[in-house]
Structure formats: structure tokens, C-alpha cells
PDB file of C-alpha atoms in Angstrom:
ATOM      1  CA  MET A 254      12.342 -10.550  34.622  1.00 94.00           C
ATOM      2  CA  ASP A 255      13.831  -8.887  36.456  1.00 96.00           C
ATOM      3  CA  PHE A 256      12.777  -5.246  35.426  1.00 97.00           C
ATOM      4  CA  GLU A 257      16.773  -4.059  34.678  1.00 97.00           C
ATOM      5  CA  LYS A 258      17.823  -7.247  33.439  1.00 97.00           C
ATOM      6  CA  PHE A 259      14.519  -6.207  30.409  1.00 97.00           C
ATOM      7  CA  PHE A 260      15.526  -2.979  30.348  1.00 97.00           C
ATOM      8  CA  ASN A 261      19.399  -3.808  29.923  1.00 97.00           C
ATOM      9  CA  ARG A 262      17.798  -5.913  26.351  1.00 97.00           C
ATOM     10  CA  SER A 263      15.529  -4.144  25.237  1.00 96.00           C
ATOM     11  CA  PRO A 264      18.089  -2.034  23.037  1.00 95.00           C
ATOM     12  CA  LYS A 265      18.039  -5.255  20.846  1.00 96.00           C
ATOM     13  CA  LEU A 266      14.952  -5.228  19.891  1.00 96.00           C
ATOM     14  CA  ARG A 267      15.462  -1.778  17.295  1.00 95.00           C
ATOM     15  CA  LYS A 268      17.339  -4.891  15.461  1.00 94.00           C
ATOM     16  CA  ILE A 269      15.376  -7.692  14.741  1.00 96.00           C
ATOM     17  CA  LYS A 270      13.458  -7.485  11.472  1.00 96.00           C
ATOM     18  CA  LEU A 271       9.573  -8.266  12.436  1.00 97.00           C
ATOM     19  CA  PRO A 272       8.193 -11.467  11.080  1.00 96.00           C
ATOM     20  CA  GLY A 273       4.837  -9.474   9.882  1.00 95.00           C
ATOM     21  CA  GLU A 274       1.503 -11.148   8.822  1.00 92.00           C
ATOM     22  CA  GLU A 275       3.381 -14.253   9.296  1.00 94.00           C
ATOM     23  CA  ALA A 276       2.935 -13.891  13.373  1.00 96.00           C
ATOM     24  CA  HIS A 277      -0.049 -11.980  13.346  1.00 95.00           C
ATOM     25  CA  TYR A 278      -1.617 -14.874  11.519  1.00 92.00           C
ATOM     26  CA  LYS A 279      -1.093 -16.532  14.041  1.00 94.00           C
ATOM     27  CA  LEU A 280      -3.438 -15.287  16.544  1.00 94.00           C
ATOM     28  CA  ALA A 281      -5.708 -14.367  13.538  1.00 89.00           C
ATOM     29  CA  PRO A 282      -9.299 -15.662  13.435  1.00 84.00           C
ATOM     30  CA  MET A 283     -10.314 -17.650  10.608  1.00 81.00           C
ATOM     31  CA  LEU A 284     -13.326 -15.465  10.062  1.00 75.00           C
ATOM     32  CA  ARG A 285     -10.559 -12.088   9.723  1.00 76.00           C
ATOM     33  CA  LEU A 286      -7.672 -14.378   6.867  1.00 78.00           C
ATOM     34  CA  ARG A 287     -10.959 -14.943   5.037  1.00 78.00           C
ATOM     35  CA  GLU A 288     -11.453 -10.855   5.261  1.00 73.00           C
ATOM     36  CA  LEU A 289      -7.848  -9.550   4.376  1.00 76.00           C
ATOM     37  CA  GLU A 290      -6.996 -11.897   1.551  1.00 77.00           C
ATOM     38  CA  ASN A 291      -7.594 -10.475  -1.574  1.00 75.00           C
ATOM     39  CA  LEU A 292      -8.429  -7.264   0.038  1.00 80.00           C
ATOM     40  CA  ASP A 293      -6.949  -4.133  -0.953  1.00 85.00           C
ATOM     41  CA  ILE A 294      -6.712  -1.446   2.265  1.00 87.00           C
ATOM     42  CA  GLU A 295      -6.131   1.440   0.409  1.00 87.00           C
ATOM     43  CA  GLN A 296      -9.576   1.425  -1.246  1.00 88.00           C
ATOM     44  CA  LYS A 297     -11.354   1.661   1.730  1.00 88.00           C
ATOM     45  CA  LYS A 298      -9.899   4.862   3.042  1.00 91.00           C
ATOM     46  CA  PRO A 299      -9.169   3.199   6.419  1.00 93.00           C
ATOM     47  CA  LYS A 300      -9.639   5.628   8.936  1.00 95.00           C
ATOM     48  CA  GLN A 301      -5.645   5.979  11.245  1.00 96.00           C
ATOM     49  CA  ALA A 302      -5.322   5.196  14.901  1.00 97.00           C
ATOM     50  CA  ALA A 303      -1.732   4.231  16.714  1.00 98.00           C
ATOM     51  CA  VAL A 304      -1.423   2.700  19.873  1.00 98.00           C
ATOM     52  CA  LEU A 305       1.166   2.142  22.564  1.00 98.00           C
ATOM     53  CA  ALA A 306       2.728  -1.262  24.359  1.00 98.00           C
ATOM     54  CA  VAL A 307       5.067   0.716  27.510  1.00 98.00           C
ATOM     55  CA  PHE A 308       6.623  -1.642  29.584  1.00 98.00           C
ATOM     56  CA  TYR A 309       7.959  -0.919  32.861  1.00 98.00           C
ATOM     57  CA  PRO A 310       8.730  -2.078  36.430  1.00 98.00           C
ATOM     58  CA  GLY A 311       6.556  -3.217  38.981  1.00 96.00           C
ATOM     59  CA  LEU A 312       6.177  -3.076  42.689  1.00 93.00           C
ATOM     60  CA  GLN A 313       8.728  -6.041  43.429  1.00 95.00           C
ATOM     61  CA  GLU A 314      11.000  -4.401  40.170  1.00 96.00           C
ATOM     62  CA  GLU A 315       9.188  -6.930  38.080  1.00 98.00           C
ATOM     63  CA  THR A 316       7.883  -6.095  34.716  1.00 98.00           C
ATOM     64  CA  ARG A 317       4.559  -5.409  33.138  1.00 98.00           C
ATOM     65  CA  PHE A 318       2.716  -3.529  30.820  1.00 98.00           C
ATOM     66  CA  VAL A 319      -0.607  -2.274  30.078  1.00 97.00           C
ATOM     67  CA  LEU A 320      -3.828  -3.269  28.496  1.00 98.00           C
ATOM     68  CA  ILE A 321      -6.786  -1.577  28.559  1.00 97.00           C
ATOM     69  CA  LEU A 322     -10.640  -3.957  29.279  1.00 95.00           C
ATOM     70  CA  ARG A 323     -12.580  -0.702  26.668  1.00 90.00           C
ATOM     71  CA  LYS A 324     -16.269   0.428  28.176  1.00 84.00           C
ATOM     72  CA  THR A 325     -18.909  -1.076  26.720  1.00 67.00           C
ATOM     73  CA  TYR A 326     -21.031   1.535  23.705  1.00 56.00           C
ATOM     74  CA  ARG A 327     -22.100   1.646  20.930  1.00 53.00           C
ATOM     75  CA  GLY A 328     -19.053  -0.527  19.002  1.00 49.00           C
ATOM     76  CA  VAL A 329     -17.142  -3.310  17.519  1.00 48.00           C
ATOM     77  CA  HIS A 330     -14.426  -3.043  20.122  1.00 45.00           C
ATOM     78  CA  SER A 331     -16.622  -2.495  22.738  1.00 51.00           C
ATOM     79  CA  ASN A 332     -15.782  -4.795  26.095  1.00 69.00           C
ATOM     80  CA  GLN A 333     -13.548  -5.814  24.758  1.00 85.00           C
ATOM     81  CA  ILE A 334      -9.632  -5.648  25.651  1.00 93.00           C
ATOM     82  CA  GLY A 335      -7.157  -3.390  23.324  1.00 95.00           C
ATOM     83  CA  PHE A 336      -3.699  -1.266  23.977  1.00 97.00           C
ATOM     84  CA  PRO A 337      -3.774   1.871  25.123  1.00 97.00           C
ATOM     85  CA  GLY A 338      -4.233   4.397  21.963  1.00 96.00           C
ATOM     86  CA  GLY A 339      -6.620   5.496  19.750  1.00 95.00           C
ATOM     87  CA  ARG A 340      -7.679   7.649  16.046  1.00 95.00           C
ATOM     88  CA  VAL A 341      -5.368  10.369  14.985  1.00 97.00           C
ATOM     89  CA  GLU A 342      -6.149  13.925  16.051  1.00 96.00           C
ATOM     90  CA  GLU A 343      -5.295  17.175  13.483  1.00 93.00           C
ATOM     91  CA  HIS A 344      -2.458  18.218  16.046  1.00 95.00           C
ATOM     92  CA  ASP A 345      -0.931  15.032  16.578  1.00 96.00           C
ATOM     93  CA  GLU A 346       2.718  15.498  14.612  1.00 96.00           C
ATOM     94  CA  ASP A 347       2.773  11.740  13.661  1.00 97.00           C
ATOM     95  CA  LEU A 348       1.528   7.885  14.683  1.00 98.00           C
ATOM     96  CA  MET A 349       4.020   8.050  17.177  1.00 98.00           C
ATOM     97  CA  GLN A 350       2.067  11.500  19.027  1.00 98.00           C
ATOM     98  CA  THR A 351      -1.041   9.684  18.190  1.00 98.00           C
ATOM     99  CA  ALA A 352       0.374   6.608  20.596  1.00 98.00           C
ATOM    100  CA  LEU A 353       1.708   9.093  23.703  1.00 98.00           C
ATOM    101  CA  ARG A 354      -1.270  11.637  23.559  1.00 98.00           C
ATOM    102  CA  GLU A 355      -3.584   8.954  23.802  1.00 97.00           C
ATOM    103  CA  THR A 356      -1.949   6.435  26.295  1.00 98.00           C
ATOM    104  CA  GLU A 357      -1.237   9.439  28.323  1.00 98.00           C
ATOM    105  CA  GLU A 358      -5.368  10.417  28.786  1.00 97.00           C
ATOM    106  CA  GLU A 359      -6.560   6.734  28.881  1.00 97.00           C
ATOM    107  CA  VAL A 360      -4.221   5.758  31.631  1.00 97.00           C
ATOM    108  CA  GLY A 361      -2.222   8.559  32.814  1.00 97.00           C
ATOM    109  CA  ILE A 362       0.924   7.737  31.811  1.00 98.00           C
ATOM    110  CA  PRO A 363       3.127  10.794  31.045  1.00 97.00           C
ATOM    111  CA  ARG A 364       4.462  10.926  27.294  1.00 96.00           C
ATOM    112  CA  SER A 365       7.331  12.640  28.487  1.00 97.00           C
ATOM    113  CA  GLU A 366       8.539   9.576  30.587  1.00 98.00           C
ATOM    114  CA  VAL A 367       8.452   6.777  27.477  1.00 98.00           C
ATOM    115  CA  THR A 368      10.973   6.541  25.584  1.00 98.00           C
ATOM    116  CA  VAL A 369       9.329   4.540  21.772  1.00 98.00           C
ATOM    117  CA  LEU A 370      11.955   1.540  20.871  1.00 97.00           C
ATOM    118  CA  ARG A 371       9.989   1.156  17.773  1.00 97.00           C
ATOM    119  CA  GLU A 372       7.189   0.522  15.845  1.00 98.00           C
ATOM    120  CA  LEU A 373       5.485  -3.110  15.351  1.00 98.00           C
ATOM    121  CA  THR A 374       3.889  -3.985  11.774  1.00 98.00           C
ATOM    122  CA  ARG A 375       0.648  -1.903  10.927  1.00 96.00           C
ATOM    123  CA  LEU A 376      -2.717  -3.244  11.763  1.00 95.00           C
ATOM    124  CA  TYR A 377      -5.942  -2.917   9.754  1.00 93.00           C
ATOM    125  CA  ILE A 378      -9.141  -3.265  11.135  1.00 90.00           C
ATOM    126  CA  PRO A 379     -12.282  -4.615   9.078  1.00 87.00           C
ATOM    127  CA  PRO A 380     -15.090  -3.794  11.195  1.00 83.00           C
ATOM    128  CA  SER A 381     -14.241  -0.798  12.061  1.00 87.00           C
ATOM    129  CA  ASN A 382     -12.241   0.058   8.966  1.00 92.00           C
ATOM    130  CA  PHE A 383      -8.459   1.795  11.219  1.00 93.00           C
ATOM    131  CA  TRP A 384      -5.424   0.544  10.385  1.00 95.00           C
ATOM    132  CA  VAL A 385      -3.851   0.527  13.577  1.00 97.00           C
ATOM    133  CA  GLN A 386      -0.605   1.649  14.037  1.00 98.00           C
ATOM    134  CA  PRO A 387       1.221  -0.434  17.139  1.00 98.00           C
ATOM    135  CA  PHE A 388       4.418   0.720  19.118  1.00 98.00           C
ATOM    136  CA  ILE A 389       6.851  -0.541  21.652  1.00 98.00           C
ATOM    137  CA  GLY A 390       7.657   1.814  24.643  1.00 98.00           C
ATOM    138  CA  VAL A 391       9.758   2.110  28.165  1.00 98.00           C
ATOM    139  CA  MET A 392       9.004   3.520  30.926  1.00 97.00           C
ATOM    140  CA  GLU A 393      11.528   3.904  34.029  1.00 97.00           C
ATOM    141  CA  ARG A 394      10.040   3.727  36.994  1.00 97.00           C
ATOM    142  CA  THR A 395       5.997   2.685  38.234  1.00 97.00           C
ATOM    143  CA  PRO A 396       3.827   4.650  37.293  1.00 96.00           C
ATOM    144  CA  GLN A 397      -0.296   5.692  38.593  1.00 95.00           C
ATOM    145  CA  LEU A 398      -2.244   4.144  36.376  1.00 97.00           C
ATOM    146  CA  VAL A 399      -5.141   6.266  36.467  1.00 96.00           C
ATOM    147  CA  PRO A 400      -8.006   5.126  33.563  1.00 95.00           C
ATOM    148  CA  GLN A 401      -9.766   7.742  31.582  1.00 95.00           C
ATOM    149  CA  GLU A 402     -13.341   7.498  33.408  1.00 91.00           C
ATOM    150  CA  GLU A 403     -14.961   7.666  30.280  1.00 90.00           C
ATOM    151  CA  GLU A 404     -13.552   5.708  27.300  1.00 89.00           C
ATOM    152  CA  VAL A 405     -12.328   2.614  30.242  1.00 94.00           C
ATOM    153  CA  GLU A 406     -13.325   0.422  32.112  1.00 93.00           C
ATOM    154  CA  SER A 407      -9.943  -1.405  34.267  1.00 94.00           C
ATOM    155  CA  VAL A 408      -6.545  -1.188  33.684  1.00 96.00           C
ATOM    156  CA  LEU A 409      -4.972  -4.722  33.132  1.00 96.00           C
ATOM    157  CA  GLU A 410      -1.115  -4.467  34.258  1.00 97.00           C
ATOM    158  CA  ILE A 411       0.111  -7.176  32.148  1.00 98.00           C
ATOM    159  CA  ASP A 412       3.323  -9.496  34.158  1.00 97.00           C
ATOM    160  CA  LEU A 413       6.084 -10.061  31.218  1.00 98.00           C
ATOM    161  CA  ASP A 414       6.629 -13.723  33.187  1.00 97.00           C
ATOM    162  CA  GLU A 415       3.594 -14.428  32.458  1.00 96.00           C
ATOM    163  CA  PHE A 416       2.890 -13.630  28.536  1.00 97.00           C
ATOM    164  CA  LEU A 417       6.357 -15.145  27.529  1.00 97.00           C
ATOM    165  CA  SER A 418       4.844 -18.739  28.997  1.00 96.00           C
ATOM    166  CA  ASP A 419       3.207 -20.740  25.633  1.00 93.00           C
ATOM    167  CA  SER A 420       0.053 -21.450  29.329  1.00 94.00           C
ATOM    168  CA  CYS A 421      -1.441 -18.414  28.055  1.00 96.00           C
ATOM    169  CA  LEU A 422      -2.548 -19.477  24.392  1.00 95.00           C
ATOM    170  CA  THR A 423      -6.048 -20.899  24.210  1.00 94.00           C
ATOM    171  CA  THR A 424      -8.650 -21.189  21.822  1.00 91.00           C
ATOM    172  CA  GLN A 425     -12.202 -19.836  22.207  1.00 84.00           C
ATOM    173  CA  THR A 426     -15.605 -20.236  21.583  1.00 83.00           C
ATOM    174  CA  LEU A 427     -16.870 -16.613  20.757  1.00 75.00           C
ATOM    175  CA  SER A 428     -20.234 -14.243  19.978  1.00 67.00           C
ATOM    176  CA  THR A 429     -18.867 -10.813  18.975  1.00 64.00           C
ATOM    177  CA  SER A 430     -21.513  -7.186  16.963  1.00 59.00           C
ATOM    178  CA  TYR A 431     -21.224  -9.162  14.207  1.00 59.00           C
ATOM    179  CA  ALA A 432     -20.741 -12.745  13.785  1.00 62.00           C
ATOM    180  CA  LYS A 433     -21.814 -15.600  16.573  1.00 70.00           C
ATOM    181  CA  ASN A 434     -20.710 -18.501  18.320  1.00 74.00           C
ATOM    182  CA  ILE A 435     -16.444 -18.141  16.348  1.00 76.00           C
ATOM    183  CA  ASN A 436     -13.788 -20.344  17.153  1.00 84.00           C
ATOM    184  CA  VAL A 437     -10.712 -17.531  17.984  1.00 87.00           C
ATOM    185  CA  PRO A 438      -7.072 -17.965  18.794  1.00 92.00           C
ATOM    186  CA  ALA A 439      -6.233 -16.195  21.716  1.00 94.00           C
ATOM    187  CA  PHE A 440      -4.575 -15.114  24.747  1.00 96.00           C
ATOM    188  CA  LEU A 441      -5.810 -15.620  28.922  1.00 95.00           C
ATOM    189  CA  LEU A 442      -4.078 -12.739  30.715  1.00 96.00           C
ATOM    190  CA  ASN A 443      -4.858 -11.417  33.698  1.00 94.00           C
ATOM    191  CA  GLY A 444      -8.461 -13.761  33.770  1.00 91.00           C
ATOM    192  CA  HIS A 445      -9.986 -12.114  30.285  1.00 93.00           C
ATOM    193  CA  VAL A 446     -10.362 -13.154  26.565  1.00 92.00           C
ATOM    194  CA  VAL A 447      -7.495 -10.855  24.936  1.00 94.00           C
ATOM    195  CA  TRP A 448      -8.256 -11.479  20.742  1.00 92.00           C
ATOM    196  CA  GLY A 449      -8.921 -10.146  17.814  1.00 90.00           C
ATOM    197  CA  ALA A 450      -6.458  -7.512  16.604  1.00 93.00           C
ATOM    198  CA  THR A 451      -4.739  -7.427  20.595  1.00 96.00           C
ATOM    199  CA  ALA A 452      -4.521 -10.827  20.109  1.00 96.00           C
ATOM    200  CA  MET A 453      -2.558 -10.322  16.357  1.00 96.00           C
ATOM    201  CA  MET A 454      -0.389  -7.389  17.362  1.00 98.00           C
ATOM    202  CA  LEU A 455       0.170  -9.308  21.116  1.00 98.00           C
ATOM    203  CA  SER A 456       0.861 -12.369  18.648  1.00 98.00           C
ATOM    204  CA  GLU A 457       3.975 -10.161  16.841  1.00 98.00           C
ATOM    205  CA  MET A 458       5.393  -8.268  20.001  1.00 98.00           C
ATOM    206  CA  LYS A 459       6.025 -11.203  21.738  1.00 98.00           C
ATOM    207  CA  ASP A 460       7.987 -13.325  18.176  1.00 97.00           C
ATOM    208  CA  ILE A 461      10.499 -10.477  18.499  1.00 97.00           C
ATOM    209  CA  LEU A 462      11.043 -10.259  22.566  1.00 97.00           C
ATOM    210  CA  LYS A 463      11.798 -13.912  22.804  1.00 96.00           C
ATOM    211  CA  GLN A 464      13.773 -12.716  20.459  1.00 95.00           C
ATOM    212  CA  THR A 465      15.218 -11.127  22.232  1.00 93.00           C
ATOM    213  CA  LEU A 466      15.871 -11.868  26.142  1.00 90.00           C
TER     214      LEU A 466
END
């Protein structure tokens, strides 16, 4: 989709009612659904985090957004695809500022050039005990993306038309640090399988984009 067309329609995203868990559950692994059933999240005293989906014009004026492949490390999200973002720091004014700061640190998109359009539905991630607040934003120029050396293996630029097509939906059998040979619904984007919490957030984002565009 041409970025100018996307940009002109993007303010409508603010007015759409979020589908929330209904959209999340479309891309939720069965294991995750069982974990979330009757779960008292507040009792878990989860850590707070925020992530950001930034839309911008590609070199051909097509609309793109960024995901990242995280480095391999000792943790439940090692070598997984996610949005740029991370945990709240003491100096962050609010969750939106957390998302903007982390995105600038991880992929080099200046926070001053991003207009945040809205938040999505907060999502709890049982394996890491994080409560994550996603945001959607827009940037009016093509950014120079610089992956953070310590945390980001590579940056993935996702074409909006590819993302909105149902052809990118798939089911995969995967093994993780906490489960073996599980069948998961997922997105196949730029040759990478995107599943779990990120896929659940992408599912809600896709729902409201389809209503807007």
C-alpha cells in the first residue's frame, strides 16, 4: 500500500474499538490459552513493558513496519521475533515513553519523529511474567535502521500488503525452552515464523488495520 494513502487513513485507527482477547486468541497457542485460563495476573506481580509498531514509507513509497530478531541468550525469548520495545525504566514518564525510548535504542528510530496513534490491548506473557503494552505509531520519512548490537540480531522490514494478506498465516510445530513439539498458529513474514505473544499482538493490529484500510 502506498504510504501516503496509509498516512491519510491512519487517524481513523484511533476511533476503532479494539477486539482485544478475541483477536489475541486467533493466534494463541493452545498451551498459552491453558496458561491464561482463570489466571490472576495481578497476583503474579508482573513486570511492565511496552513495545511499538512503527509504520513508515519504504524506498518505493510502500508502507512498512519493523520487527526485530533478538539475539540468542539465556532466556525464554531468545532468538525470537518481536516488536522493538522492552521493560519500563525508572526514568520513563509512562508506558508510551518506554516504547519510544526502547524503539530508538533497539532500531535507531528517533522518538521525536514518531507520532503515536494509539495503544493496543495489553497482553500478559506467562513464561517471562511480563505485562506488555503495545502501541502503534507512524513516521513520515524512511528511517535509517540501526540494530542495537547487544540485543538485536537483525531488523525485519515488513511490507504492509504482505502482512494483511491471509497467505502469511501458517501453523508450525516448534520447540521452546519451556515446551517441546507444540503446534502453534503463526505468521510467516520475511521468511521468519512469528508466533506467541508477538503473533497475538499482530493479530489484533491486523484486525483494526483491515477495518481502517
